[in-house]
CSV table of C-alpha atoms and ligand atoms in Angstrom, one decimal:
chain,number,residue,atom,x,y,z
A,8,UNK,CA,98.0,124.0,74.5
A,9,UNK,CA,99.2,122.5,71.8
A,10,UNK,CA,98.0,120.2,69.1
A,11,UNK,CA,99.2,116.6,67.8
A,12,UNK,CA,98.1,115.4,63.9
A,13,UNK,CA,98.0,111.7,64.0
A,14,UNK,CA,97.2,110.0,60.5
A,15,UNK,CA,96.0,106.2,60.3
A,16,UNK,CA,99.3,104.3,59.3
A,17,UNK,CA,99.8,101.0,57.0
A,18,UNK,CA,102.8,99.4,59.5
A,19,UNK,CA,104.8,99.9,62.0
A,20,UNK,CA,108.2,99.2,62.0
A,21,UNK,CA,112.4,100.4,63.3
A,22,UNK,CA,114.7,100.3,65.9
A,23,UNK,CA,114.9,102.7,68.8
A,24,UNK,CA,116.8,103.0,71.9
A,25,UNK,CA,114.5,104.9,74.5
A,26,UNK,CA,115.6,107.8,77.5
A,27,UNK,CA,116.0,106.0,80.5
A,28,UNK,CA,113.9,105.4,83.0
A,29,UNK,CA,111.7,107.6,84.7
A,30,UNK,CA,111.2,105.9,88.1
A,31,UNK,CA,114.7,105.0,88.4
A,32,UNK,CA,116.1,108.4,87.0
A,33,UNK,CA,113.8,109.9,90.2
A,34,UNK,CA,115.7,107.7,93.0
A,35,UNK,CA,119.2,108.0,91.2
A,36,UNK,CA,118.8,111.9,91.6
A,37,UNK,CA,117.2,111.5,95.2
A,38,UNK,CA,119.9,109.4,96.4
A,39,UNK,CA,122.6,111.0,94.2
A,40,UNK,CA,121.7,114.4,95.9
A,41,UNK,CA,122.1,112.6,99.4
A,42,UNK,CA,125.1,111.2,99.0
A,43,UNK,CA,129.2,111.8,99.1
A,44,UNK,CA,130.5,112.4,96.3
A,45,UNK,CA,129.6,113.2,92.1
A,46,UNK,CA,127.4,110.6,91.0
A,47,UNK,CA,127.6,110.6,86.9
A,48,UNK,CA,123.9,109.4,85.3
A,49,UNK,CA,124.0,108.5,81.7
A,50,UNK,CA,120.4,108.0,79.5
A,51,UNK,CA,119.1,110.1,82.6
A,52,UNK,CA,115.3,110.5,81.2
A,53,UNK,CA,114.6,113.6,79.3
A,54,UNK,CA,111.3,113.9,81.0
A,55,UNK,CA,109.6,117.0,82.8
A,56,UNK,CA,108.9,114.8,85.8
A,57,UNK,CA,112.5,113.9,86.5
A,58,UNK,CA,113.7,117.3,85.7
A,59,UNK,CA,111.7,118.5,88.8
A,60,UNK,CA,113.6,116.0,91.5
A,61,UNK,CA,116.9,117.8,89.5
A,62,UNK,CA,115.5,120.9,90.6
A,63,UNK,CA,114.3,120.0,94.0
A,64,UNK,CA,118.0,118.5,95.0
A,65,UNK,CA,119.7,121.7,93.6
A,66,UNK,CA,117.1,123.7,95.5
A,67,UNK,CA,118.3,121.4,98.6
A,68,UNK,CA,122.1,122.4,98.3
A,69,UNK,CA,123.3,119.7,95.9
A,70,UNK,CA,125.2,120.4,93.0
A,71,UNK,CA,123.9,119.8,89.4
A,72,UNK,CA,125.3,119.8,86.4
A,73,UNK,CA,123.9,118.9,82.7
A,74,UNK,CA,126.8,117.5,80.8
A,75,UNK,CA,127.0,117.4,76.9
A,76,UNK,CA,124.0,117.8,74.8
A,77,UNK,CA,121.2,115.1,73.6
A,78,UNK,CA,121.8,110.9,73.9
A,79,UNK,CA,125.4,111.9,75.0
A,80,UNK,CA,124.2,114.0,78.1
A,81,UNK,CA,125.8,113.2,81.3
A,82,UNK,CA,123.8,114.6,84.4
A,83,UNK,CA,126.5,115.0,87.1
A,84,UNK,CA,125.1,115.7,91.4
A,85,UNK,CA,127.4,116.1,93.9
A,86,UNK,CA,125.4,115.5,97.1
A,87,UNK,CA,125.5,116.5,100.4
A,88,UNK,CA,127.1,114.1,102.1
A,89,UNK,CA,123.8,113.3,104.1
A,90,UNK,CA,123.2,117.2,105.5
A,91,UNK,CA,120.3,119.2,103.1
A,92,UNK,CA,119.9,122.5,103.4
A,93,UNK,CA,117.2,124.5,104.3
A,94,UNK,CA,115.7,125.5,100.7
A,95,UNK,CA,114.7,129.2,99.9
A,96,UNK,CA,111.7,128.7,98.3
A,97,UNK,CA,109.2,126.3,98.0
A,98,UNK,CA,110.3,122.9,96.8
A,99,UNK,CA,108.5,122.8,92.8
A,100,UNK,CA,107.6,119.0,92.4
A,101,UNK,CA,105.6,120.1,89.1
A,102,UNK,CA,103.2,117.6,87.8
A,103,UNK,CA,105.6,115.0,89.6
A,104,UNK,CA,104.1,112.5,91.9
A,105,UNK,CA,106.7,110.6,92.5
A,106,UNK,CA,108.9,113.5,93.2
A,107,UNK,CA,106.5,114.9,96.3
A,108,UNK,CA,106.3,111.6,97.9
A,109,UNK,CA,109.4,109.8,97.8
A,110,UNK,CA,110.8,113.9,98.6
A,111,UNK,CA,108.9,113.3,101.2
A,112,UNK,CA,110.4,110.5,103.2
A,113,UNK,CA,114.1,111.8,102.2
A,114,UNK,CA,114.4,115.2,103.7
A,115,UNK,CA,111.3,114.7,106.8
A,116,UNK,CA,114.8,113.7,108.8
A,117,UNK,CA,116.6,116.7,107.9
A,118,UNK,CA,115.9,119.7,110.6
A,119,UNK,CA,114.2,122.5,108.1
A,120,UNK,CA,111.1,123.5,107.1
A,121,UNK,CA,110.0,122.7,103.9
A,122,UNK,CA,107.1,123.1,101.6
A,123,UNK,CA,106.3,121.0,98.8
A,124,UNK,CA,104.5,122.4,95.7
A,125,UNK,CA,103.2,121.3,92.4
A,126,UNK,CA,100.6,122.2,89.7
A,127,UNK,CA,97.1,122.0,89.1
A,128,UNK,CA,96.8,118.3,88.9
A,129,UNK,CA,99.6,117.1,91.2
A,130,UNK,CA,97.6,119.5,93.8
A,131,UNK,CA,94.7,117.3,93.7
A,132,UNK,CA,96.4,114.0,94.5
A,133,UNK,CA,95.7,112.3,97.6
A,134,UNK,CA,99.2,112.6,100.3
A,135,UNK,CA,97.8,111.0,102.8
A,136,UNK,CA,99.6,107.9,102.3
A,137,UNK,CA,102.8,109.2,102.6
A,138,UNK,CA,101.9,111.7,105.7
A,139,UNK,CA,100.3,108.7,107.6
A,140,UNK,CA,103.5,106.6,107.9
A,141,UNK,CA,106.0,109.5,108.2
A,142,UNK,CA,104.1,110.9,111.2
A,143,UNK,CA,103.9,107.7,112.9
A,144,UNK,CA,107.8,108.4,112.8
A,145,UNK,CA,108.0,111.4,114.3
A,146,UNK,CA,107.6,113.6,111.2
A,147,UNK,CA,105.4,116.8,111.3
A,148,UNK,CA,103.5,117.2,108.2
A,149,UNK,CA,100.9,119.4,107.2
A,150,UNK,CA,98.5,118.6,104.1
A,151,UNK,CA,96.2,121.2,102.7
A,152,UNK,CA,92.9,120.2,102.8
A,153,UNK,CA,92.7,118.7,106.5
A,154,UNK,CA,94.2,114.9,107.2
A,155,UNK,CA,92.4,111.9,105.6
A,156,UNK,CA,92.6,110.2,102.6
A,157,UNK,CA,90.3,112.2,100.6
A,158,UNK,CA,91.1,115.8,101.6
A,159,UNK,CA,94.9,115.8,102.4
A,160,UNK,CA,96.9,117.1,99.3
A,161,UNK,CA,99.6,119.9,98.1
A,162,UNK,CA,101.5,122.0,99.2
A,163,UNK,CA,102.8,119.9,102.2
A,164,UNK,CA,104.7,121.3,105.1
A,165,UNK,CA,107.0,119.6,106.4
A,166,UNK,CA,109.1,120.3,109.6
A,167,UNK,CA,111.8,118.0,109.4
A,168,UNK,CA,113.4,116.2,112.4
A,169,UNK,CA,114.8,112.7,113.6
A,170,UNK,CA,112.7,110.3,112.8
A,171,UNK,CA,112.6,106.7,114.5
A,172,UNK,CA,111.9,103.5,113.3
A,173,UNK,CA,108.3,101.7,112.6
A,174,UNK,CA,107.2,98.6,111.3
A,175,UNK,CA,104.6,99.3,108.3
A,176,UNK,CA,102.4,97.5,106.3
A,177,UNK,CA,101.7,99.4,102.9
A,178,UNK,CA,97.9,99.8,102.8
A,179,UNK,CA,97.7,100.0,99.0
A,180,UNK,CA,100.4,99.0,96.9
A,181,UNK,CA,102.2,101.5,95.9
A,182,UNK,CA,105.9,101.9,94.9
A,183,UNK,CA,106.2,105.5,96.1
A,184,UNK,CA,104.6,105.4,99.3
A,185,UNK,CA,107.0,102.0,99.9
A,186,UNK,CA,110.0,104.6,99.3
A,187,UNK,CA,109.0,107.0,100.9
A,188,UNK,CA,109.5,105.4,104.3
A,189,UNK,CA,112.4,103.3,102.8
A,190,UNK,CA,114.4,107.0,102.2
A,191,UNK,CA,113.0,108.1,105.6
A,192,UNK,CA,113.8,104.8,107.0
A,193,UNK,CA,117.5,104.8,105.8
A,194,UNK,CA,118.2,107.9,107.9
A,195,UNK,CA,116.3,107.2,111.0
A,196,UNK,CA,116.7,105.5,114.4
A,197,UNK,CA,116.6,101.9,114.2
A,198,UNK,CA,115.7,99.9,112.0
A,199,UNK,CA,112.8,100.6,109.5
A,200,UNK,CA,110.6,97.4,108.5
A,201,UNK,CA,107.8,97.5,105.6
A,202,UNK,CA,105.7,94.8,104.3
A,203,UNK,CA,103.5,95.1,101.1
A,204,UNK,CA,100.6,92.6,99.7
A,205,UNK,CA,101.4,93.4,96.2
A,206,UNK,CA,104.8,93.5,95.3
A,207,UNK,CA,105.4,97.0,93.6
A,208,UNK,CA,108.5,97.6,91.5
A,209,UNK,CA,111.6,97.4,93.6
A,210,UNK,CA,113.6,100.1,92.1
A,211,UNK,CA,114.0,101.7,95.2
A,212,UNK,CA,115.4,98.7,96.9
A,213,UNK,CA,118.1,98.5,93.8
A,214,UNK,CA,119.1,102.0,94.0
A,215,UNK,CA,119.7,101.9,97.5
A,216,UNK,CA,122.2,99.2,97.5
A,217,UNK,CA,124.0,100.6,94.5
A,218,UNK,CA,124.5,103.9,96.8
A,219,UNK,CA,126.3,101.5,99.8
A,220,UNK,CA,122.6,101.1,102.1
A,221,UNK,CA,122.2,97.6,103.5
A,222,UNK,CA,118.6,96.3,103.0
A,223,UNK,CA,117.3,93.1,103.4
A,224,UNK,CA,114.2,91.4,102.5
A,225,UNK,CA,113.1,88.4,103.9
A,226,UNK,CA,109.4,87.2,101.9
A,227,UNK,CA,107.2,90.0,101.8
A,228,UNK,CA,109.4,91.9,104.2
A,229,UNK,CA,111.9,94.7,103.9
A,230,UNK,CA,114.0,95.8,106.8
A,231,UNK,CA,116.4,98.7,106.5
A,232,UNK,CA,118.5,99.6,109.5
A,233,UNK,CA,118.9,103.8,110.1
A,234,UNK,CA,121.5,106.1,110.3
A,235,UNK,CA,123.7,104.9,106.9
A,236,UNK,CA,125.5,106.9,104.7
A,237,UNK,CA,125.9,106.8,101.2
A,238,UNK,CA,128.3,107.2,97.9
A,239,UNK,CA,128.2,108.4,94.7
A,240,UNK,CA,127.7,106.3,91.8
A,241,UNK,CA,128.5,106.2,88.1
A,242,UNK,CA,125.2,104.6,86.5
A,243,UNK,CA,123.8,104.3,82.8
A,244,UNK,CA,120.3,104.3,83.1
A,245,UNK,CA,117.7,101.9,81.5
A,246,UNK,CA,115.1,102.7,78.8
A,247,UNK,CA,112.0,103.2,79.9
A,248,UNK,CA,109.5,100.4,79.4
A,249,UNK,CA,107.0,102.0,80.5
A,250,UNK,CA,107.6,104.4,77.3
A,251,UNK,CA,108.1,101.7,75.3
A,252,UNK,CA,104.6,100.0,76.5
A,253,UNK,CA,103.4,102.7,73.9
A,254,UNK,CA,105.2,101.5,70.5
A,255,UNK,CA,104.9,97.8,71.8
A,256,UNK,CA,101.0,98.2,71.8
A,257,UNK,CA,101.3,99.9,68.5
A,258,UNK,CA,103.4,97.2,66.9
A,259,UNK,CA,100.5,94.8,67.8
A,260,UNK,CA,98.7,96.7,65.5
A,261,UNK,CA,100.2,95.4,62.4
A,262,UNK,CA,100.6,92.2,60.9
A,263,UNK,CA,103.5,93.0,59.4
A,264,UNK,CA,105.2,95.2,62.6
A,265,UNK,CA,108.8,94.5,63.4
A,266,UNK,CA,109.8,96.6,66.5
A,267,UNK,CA,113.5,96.8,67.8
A,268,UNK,CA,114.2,98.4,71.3
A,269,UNK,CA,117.5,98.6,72.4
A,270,UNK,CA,119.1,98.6,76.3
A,271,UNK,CA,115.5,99.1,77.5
A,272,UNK,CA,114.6,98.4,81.5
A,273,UNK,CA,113.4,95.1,81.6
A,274,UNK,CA,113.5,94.6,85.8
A,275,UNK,CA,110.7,91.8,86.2
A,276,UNK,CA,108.5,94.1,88.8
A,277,UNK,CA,108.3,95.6,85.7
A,278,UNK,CA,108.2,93.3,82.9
A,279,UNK,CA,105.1,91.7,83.3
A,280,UNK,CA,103.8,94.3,80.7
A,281,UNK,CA,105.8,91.8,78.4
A,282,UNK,CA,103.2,88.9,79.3
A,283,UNK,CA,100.6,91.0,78.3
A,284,UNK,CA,101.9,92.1,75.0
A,285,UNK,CA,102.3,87.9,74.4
A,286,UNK,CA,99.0,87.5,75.6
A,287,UNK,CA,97.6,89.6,73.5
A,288,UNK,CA,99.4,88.1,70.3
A,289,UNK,CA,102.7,89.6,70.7
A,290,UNK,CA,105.8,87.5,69.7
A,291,UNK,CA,109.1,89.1,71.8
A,292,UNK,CA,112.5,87.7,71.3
A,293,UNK,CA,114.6,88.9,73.6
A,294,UNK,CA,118.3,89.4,72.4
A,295,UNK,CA,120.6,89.9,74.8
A,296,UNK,CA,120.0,90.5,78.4
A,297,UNK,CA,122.5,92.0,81.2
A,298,UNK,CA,122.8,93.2,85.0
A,299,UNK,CA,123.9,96.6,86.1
A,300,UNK,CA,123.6,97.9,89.2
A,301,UNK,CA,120.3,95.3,90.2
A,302,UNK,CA,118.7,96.3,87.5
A,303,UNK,CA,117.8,94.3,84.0
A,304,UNK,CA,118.9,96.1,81.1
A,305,UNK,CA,117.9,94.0,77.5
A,306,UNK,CA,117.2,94.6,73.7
A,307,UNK,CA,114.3,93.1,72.5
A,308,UNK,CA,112.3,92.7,69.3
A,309,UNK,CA,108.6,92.8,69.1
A,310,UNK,CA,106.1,91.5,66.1
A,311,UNK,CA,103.0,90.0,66.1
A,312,UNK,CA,102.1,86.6,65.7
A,313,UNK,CA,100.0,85.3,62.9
A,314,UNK,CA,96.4,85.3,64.0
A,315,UNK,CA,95.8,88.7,64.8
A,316,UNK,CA,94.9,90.4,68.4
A,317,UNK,CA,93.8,88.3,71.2
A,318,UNK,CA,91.8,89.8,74.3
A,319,UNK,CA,92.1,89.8,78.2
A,320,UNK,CA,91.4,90.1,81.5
A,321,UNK,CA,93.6,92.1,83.6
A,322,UNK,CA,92.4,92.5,87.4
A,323,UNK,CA,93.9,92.4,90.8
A,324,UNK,CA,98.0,92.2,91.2
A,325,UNK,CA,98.5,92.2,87.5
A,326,UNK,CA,97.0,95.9,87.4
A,327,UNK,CA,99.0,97.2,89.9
A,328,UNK,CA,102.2,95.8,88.4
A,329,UNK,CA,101.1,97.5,84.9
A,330,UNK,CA,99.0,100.5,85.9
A,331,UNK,CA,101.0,103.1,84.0
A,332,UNK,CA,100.6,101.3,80.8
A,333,UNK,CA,96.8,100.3,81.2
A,334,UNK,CA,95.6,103.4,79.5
A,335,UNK,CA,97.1,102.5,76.1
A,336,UNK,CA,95.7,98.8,76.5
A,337,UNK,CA,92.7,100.2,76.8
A,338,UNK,CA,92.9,102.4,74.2
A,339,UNK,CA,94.3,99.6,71.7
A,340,UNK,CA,91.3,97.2,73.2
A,341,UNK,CA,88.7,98.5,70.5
A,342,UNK,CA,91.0,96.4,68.2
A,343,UNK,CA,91.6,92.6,69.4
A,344,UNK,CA,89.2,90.1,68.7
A,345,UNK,CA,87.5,89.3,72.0
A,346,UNK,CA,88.2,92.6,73.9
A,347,UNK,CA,89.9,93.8,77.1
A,348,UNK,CA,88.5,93.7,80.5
A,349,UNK,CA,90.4,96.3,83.0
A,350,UNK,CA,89.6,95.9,86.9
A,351,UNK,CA,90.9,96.4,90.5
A,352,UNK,CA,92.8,99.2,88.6
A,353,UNK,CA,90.8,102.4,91.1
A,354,UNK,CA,94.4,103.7,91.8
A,355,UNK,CA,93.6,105.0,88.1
A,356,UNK,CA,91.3,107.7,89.2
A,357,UNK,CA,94.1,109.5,90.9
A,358,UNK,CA,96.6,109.6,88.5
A,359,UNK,CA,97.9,112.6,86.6
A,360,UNK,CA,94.3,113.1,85.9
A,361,UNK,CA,90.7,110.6,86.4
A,362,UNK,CA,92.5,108.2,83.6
A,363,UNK,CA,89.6,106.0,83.8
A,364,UNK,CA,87.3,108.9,82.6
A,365,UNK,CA,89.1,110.2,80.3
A,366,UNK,CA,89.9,106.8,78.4
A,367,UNK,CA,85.7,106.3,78.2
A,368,UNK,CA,85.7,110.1,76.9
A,369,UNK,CA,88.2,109.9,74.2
A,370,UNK,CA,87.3,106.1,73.5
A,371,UNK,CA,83.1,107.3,72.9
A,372,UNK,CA,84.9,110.3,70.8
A,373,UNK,CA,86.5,107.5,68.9
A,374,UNK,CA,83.1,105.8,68.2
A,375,UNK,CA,83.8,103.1,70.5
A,376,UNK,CA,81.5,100.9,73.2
A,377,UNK,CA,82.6,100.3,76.2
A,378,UNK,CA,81.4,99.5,80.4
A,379,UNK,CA,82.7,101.6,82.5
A,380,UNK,CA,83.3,100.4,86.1
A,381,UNK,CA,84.4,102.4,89.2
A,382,UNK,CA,87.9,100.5,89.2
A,383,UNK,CA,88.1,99.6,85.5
A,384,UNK,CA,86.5,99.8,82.1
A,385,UNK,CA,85.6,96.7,79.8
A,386,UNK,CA,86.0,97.2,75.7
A,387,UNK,CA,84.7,94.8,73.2
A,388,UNK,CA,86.6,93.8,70.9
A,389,UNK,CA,86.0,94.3,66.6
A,390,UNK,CA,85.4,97.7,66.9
A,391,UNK,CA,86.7,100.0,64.5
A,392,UNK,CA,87.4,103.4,65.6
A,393,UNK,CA,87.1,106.7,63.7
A,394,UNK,CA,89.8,109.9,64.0
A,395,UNK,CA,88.5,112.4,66.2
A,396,UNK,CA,89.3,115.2,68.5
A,397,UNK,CA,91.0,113.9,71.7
A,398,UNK,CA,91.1,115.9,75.1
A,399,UNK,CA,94.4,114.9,77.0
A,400,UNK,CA,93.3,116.6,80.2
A,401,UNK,CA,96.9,117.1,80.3
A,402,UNK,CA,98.0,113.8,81.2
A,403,UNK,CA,100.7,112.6,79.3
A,404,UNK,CA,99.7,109.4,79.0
A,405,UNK,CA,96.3,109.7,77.6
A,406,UNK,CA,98.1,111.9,74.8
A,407,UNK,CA,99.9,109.3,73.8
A,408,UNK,CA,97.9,106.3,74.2
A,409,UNK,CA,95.1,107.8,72.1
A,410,UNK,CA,98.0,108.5,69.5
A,411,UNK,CA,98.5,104.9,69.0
A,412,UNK,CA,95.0,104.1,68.7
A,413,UNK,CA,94.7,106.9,66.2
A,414,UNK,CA,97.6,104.9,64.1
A,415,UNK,CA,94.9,102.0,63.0
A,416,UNK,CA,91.6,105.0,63.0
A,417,UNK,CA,90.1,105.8,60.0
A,418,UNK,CA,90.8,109.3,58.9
A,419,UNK,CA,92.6,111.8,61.6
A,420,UNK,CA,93.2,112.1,65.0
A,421,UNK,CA,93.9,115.1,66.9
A,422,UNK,CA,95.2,115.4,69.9
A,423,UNK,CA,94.8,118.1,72.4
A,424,UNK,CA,96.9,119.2,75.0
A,425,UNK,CA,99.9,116.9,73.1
A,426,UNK,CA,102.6,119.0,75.0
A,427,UNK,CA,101.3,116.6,78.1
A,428,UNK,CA,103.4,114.0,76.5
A,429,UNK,CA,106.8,116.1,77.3
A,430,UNK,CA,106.1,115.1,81.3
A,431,UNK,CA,107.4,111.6,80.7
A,432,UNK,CA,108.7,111.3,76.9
A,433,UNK,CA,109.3,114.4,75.2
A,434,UNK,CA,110.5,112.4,72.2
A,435,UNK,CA,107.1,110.5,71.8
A,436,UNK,CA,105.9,111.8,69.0
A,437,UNK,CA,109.0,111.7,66.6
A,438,UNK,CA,109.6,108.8,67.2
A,439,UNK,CA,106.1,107.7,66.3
A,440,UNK,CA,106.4,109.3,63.1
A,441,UNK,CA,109.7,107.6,62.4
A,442,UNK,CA,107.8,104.3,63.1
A,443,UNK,CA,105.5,105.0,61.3
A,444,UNK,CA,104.7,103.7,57.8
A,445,UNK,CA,102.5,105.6,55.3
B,501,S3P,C1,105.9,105.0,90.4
B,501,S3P,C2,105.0,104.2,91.1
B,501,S3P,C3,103.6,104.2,90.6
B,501,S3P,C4,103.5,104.7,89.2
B,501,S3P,C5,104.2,106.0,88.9
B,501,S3P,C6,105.7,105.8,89.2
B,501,S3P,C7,107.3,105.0,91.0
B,501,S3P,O1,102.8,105.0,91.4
B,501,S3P,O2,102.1,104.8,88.8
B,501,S3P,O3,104.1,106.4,87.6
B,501,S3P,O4,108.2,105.5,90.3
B,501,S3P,O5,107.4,104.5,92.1
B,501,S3P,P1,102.2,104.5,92.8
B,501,S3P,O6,103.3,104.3,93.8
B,501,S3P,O7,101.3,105.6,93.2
B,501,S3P,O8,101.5,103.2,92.5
């Protein structure tokens, strides 16, 4: 385990472009490995988590190849052509959630037996979701743990088949669990329709149509006809905003911040981290804005408006649309005037670790009050925080949400388990320091 020095900071200020995406480097590789042909991925994200779905489609008889070294680094897959193979060992999804469930709903239609592994933490997650749908099918799918919701995790067997369609209604909202039978649905009998309450990001549906699948969605409802094949692609993709959620917090920080961040994802299933960062006193200019492959790709510049650091409420759909970034709200909460409320946010619990818990441990190490709530936590605001030691739990986004709140602490900040931060953004914490003023 290693450990992170964080040092209070005066400002916050620079220009960045950010490794792309992580959720749409995932499908790109997912579909790439699929499909006809050499798909070429520019700004593929450098972290662990996308590395793993790399590994799984090799391990499934596509061809990869790194290209070139650093921002320049061309990842190259040449699929196949619709026909995986039957892998030799286990398929190692890491710490990767994403990876096991949309993995799931890609190769259930391919006649092999697979099984799904991943570590310590991804062990623990709940699969349910994702066996549920694929068995109603036709899939075979074996959880550890017994079925249900609460005992049905890692490794997963799967023995692959034809699948036919269904007509599914997404219990929780869930972007993963949506692809899942999407990428099952695309190579199954019939045609495939999926409705969810909240709309989740819609990456998936993007990708899909950039590899040649025909998809439609009509209101809340996506249909997907079977049995279609799919091409290679050449694709650039966009920086992650999720990553940038975590400088964009820490230029509200500053009254005198001035935040620059080029060709970063900015698809509005996504972007409504962007009202939030206005809404809590944020002033974003966006500077140029275009459209590849479905997907919004713009620079934008981030300050903060006179008057210093608002509060909030954020409950119901607007914590599922932002639920990867809510750890670093919180985290920042300690420091707006009128404090943050987080709620309807219990999908929290089983992230990469309980991120709920672990935000109330390492805010109370940071001298902070707080409520906690099952599905949320509530932080006053005009609280100043002190450096202290901070336990990751080796999540990466608890390392480096408590890294921004150690930027406005008084005195240091350490942070344990800071190699977590590698899963998602290995670059996190250079580029911090290059953002840095001291
Ligand atoms: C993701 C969907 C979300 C998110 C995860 C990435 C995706 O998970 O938290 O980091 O790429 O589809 P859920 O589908 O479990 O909500």
């Amino acid at each position: 385990m290693s450990t992170q020095l964080i040092r209070p900071a005066r400002n916050f200020q620079g220009s960045v472009t950010l490794p792309g995406d992580k959720s749409i480097s995932h499908r790109y590789a997912m579909l790439a490995g699929l499909a006809e042909g050499t798909t070429r991925l520019s700004n593929f994200s450098t972290g662990a988590d996308p590395h793993s779905t790399l590994g799984c489609m090799a391990s499934l008889g596509a061809t990869v190849r790194k290209v070139g070294e650093g921002p320049a680094q061309v990842i190259e897959i040449t699929g196949t052509a619709g026909a995986f193979g039957q892998p030799e060992h286990p398929l190692d999804c890491g710490n990767s959630g994403s990876t096991m469930r949309m993995l799931s709903g890609l190769i259930a239609p391919h006649p092999h037996h697979f099984t799904l592994i991943g570590d310590h933490s991804l062990s623990a997650r709940p699969m349910e979701r994702i066996r549920k749908p694929l068995a109603a099918m036709g899939a075979e799918i074996h959880l550890t743990g017994g079925d249900g919701e609460k005992g049905g995790h890692a490794p997963i067997n799967i023995y692959g088949g034809p699948l036919h369609a269904i007509d599914f209604t997404t219990p929780i909202p869930s972007a993963q669990v949506k692809t899942a039978v999407l990428f099952a649905g695309l190579q199954a009998e019939g045609t495939t329709s999926l409705s969810e309450a909240v709309r989740t990001r819609d990456h998936s549906e993007h990708a899909l149509r950039a590899f040649g699948a025909r998809l439609h969605r009509e209101g809340d409802r996506l249909s997907i006809p079977g049995h279609q094949k799919l091409h290679a692609i050449d694709a650039t993709v966009p920086g992650d905003l999720s990553s940038a959620a975590f400088f964009l917090c820490a230029a509200l920080l500053f009254p005198e911040s001035n935040l620059i961040l080029d060709q970063v994802g900015m698809n509005p299933t996504r972007a409504s981290l962007l009202d939030v960062i206005t809404a809590l006193g944020g002033r974003i200019k966006v500077l140029n804005v275009e459209e590849k492959h479905g997907e919004m790709i713009g620079t934008i510049q981030v300050n903060r408006a006179p008057g210093g650091l608002k509060g909030m409420e954020i409950s119901g759909a607007l914590s599922a649309q932002i639920i990867d970034e809510l750890p670093v709200i919180a985290a920042i909460a300690p420091f707006t005037t009128e404090g943050i409320t987080i709620r309807d946010a219990k999908e929290l619990r089983v992230k990469e670790s309980d991120r709920i818990a672990l935000v109330a441990r390492n805010l109370k190490a940071m001298g902070a009050t707080f409520t906690e709530f099952e599905d949320g936590i509530s932080v006053p605001g005009n609280q100043q925080l002190h450096g202290a030691a901070i336990d990751s739990g080796t999540d990466h986004r608890i390392a480096m949400a408590f890294s921004i709140a150690g930027l406005r602490a008084t005195g240091e900040t350490e942070i344990h388990g800071a190699e977590a931060a590698a899963i998602s953004f290995p670059e996190f914490f250079s580029l911090l320091d290059s953002l840095s003023e001291r």
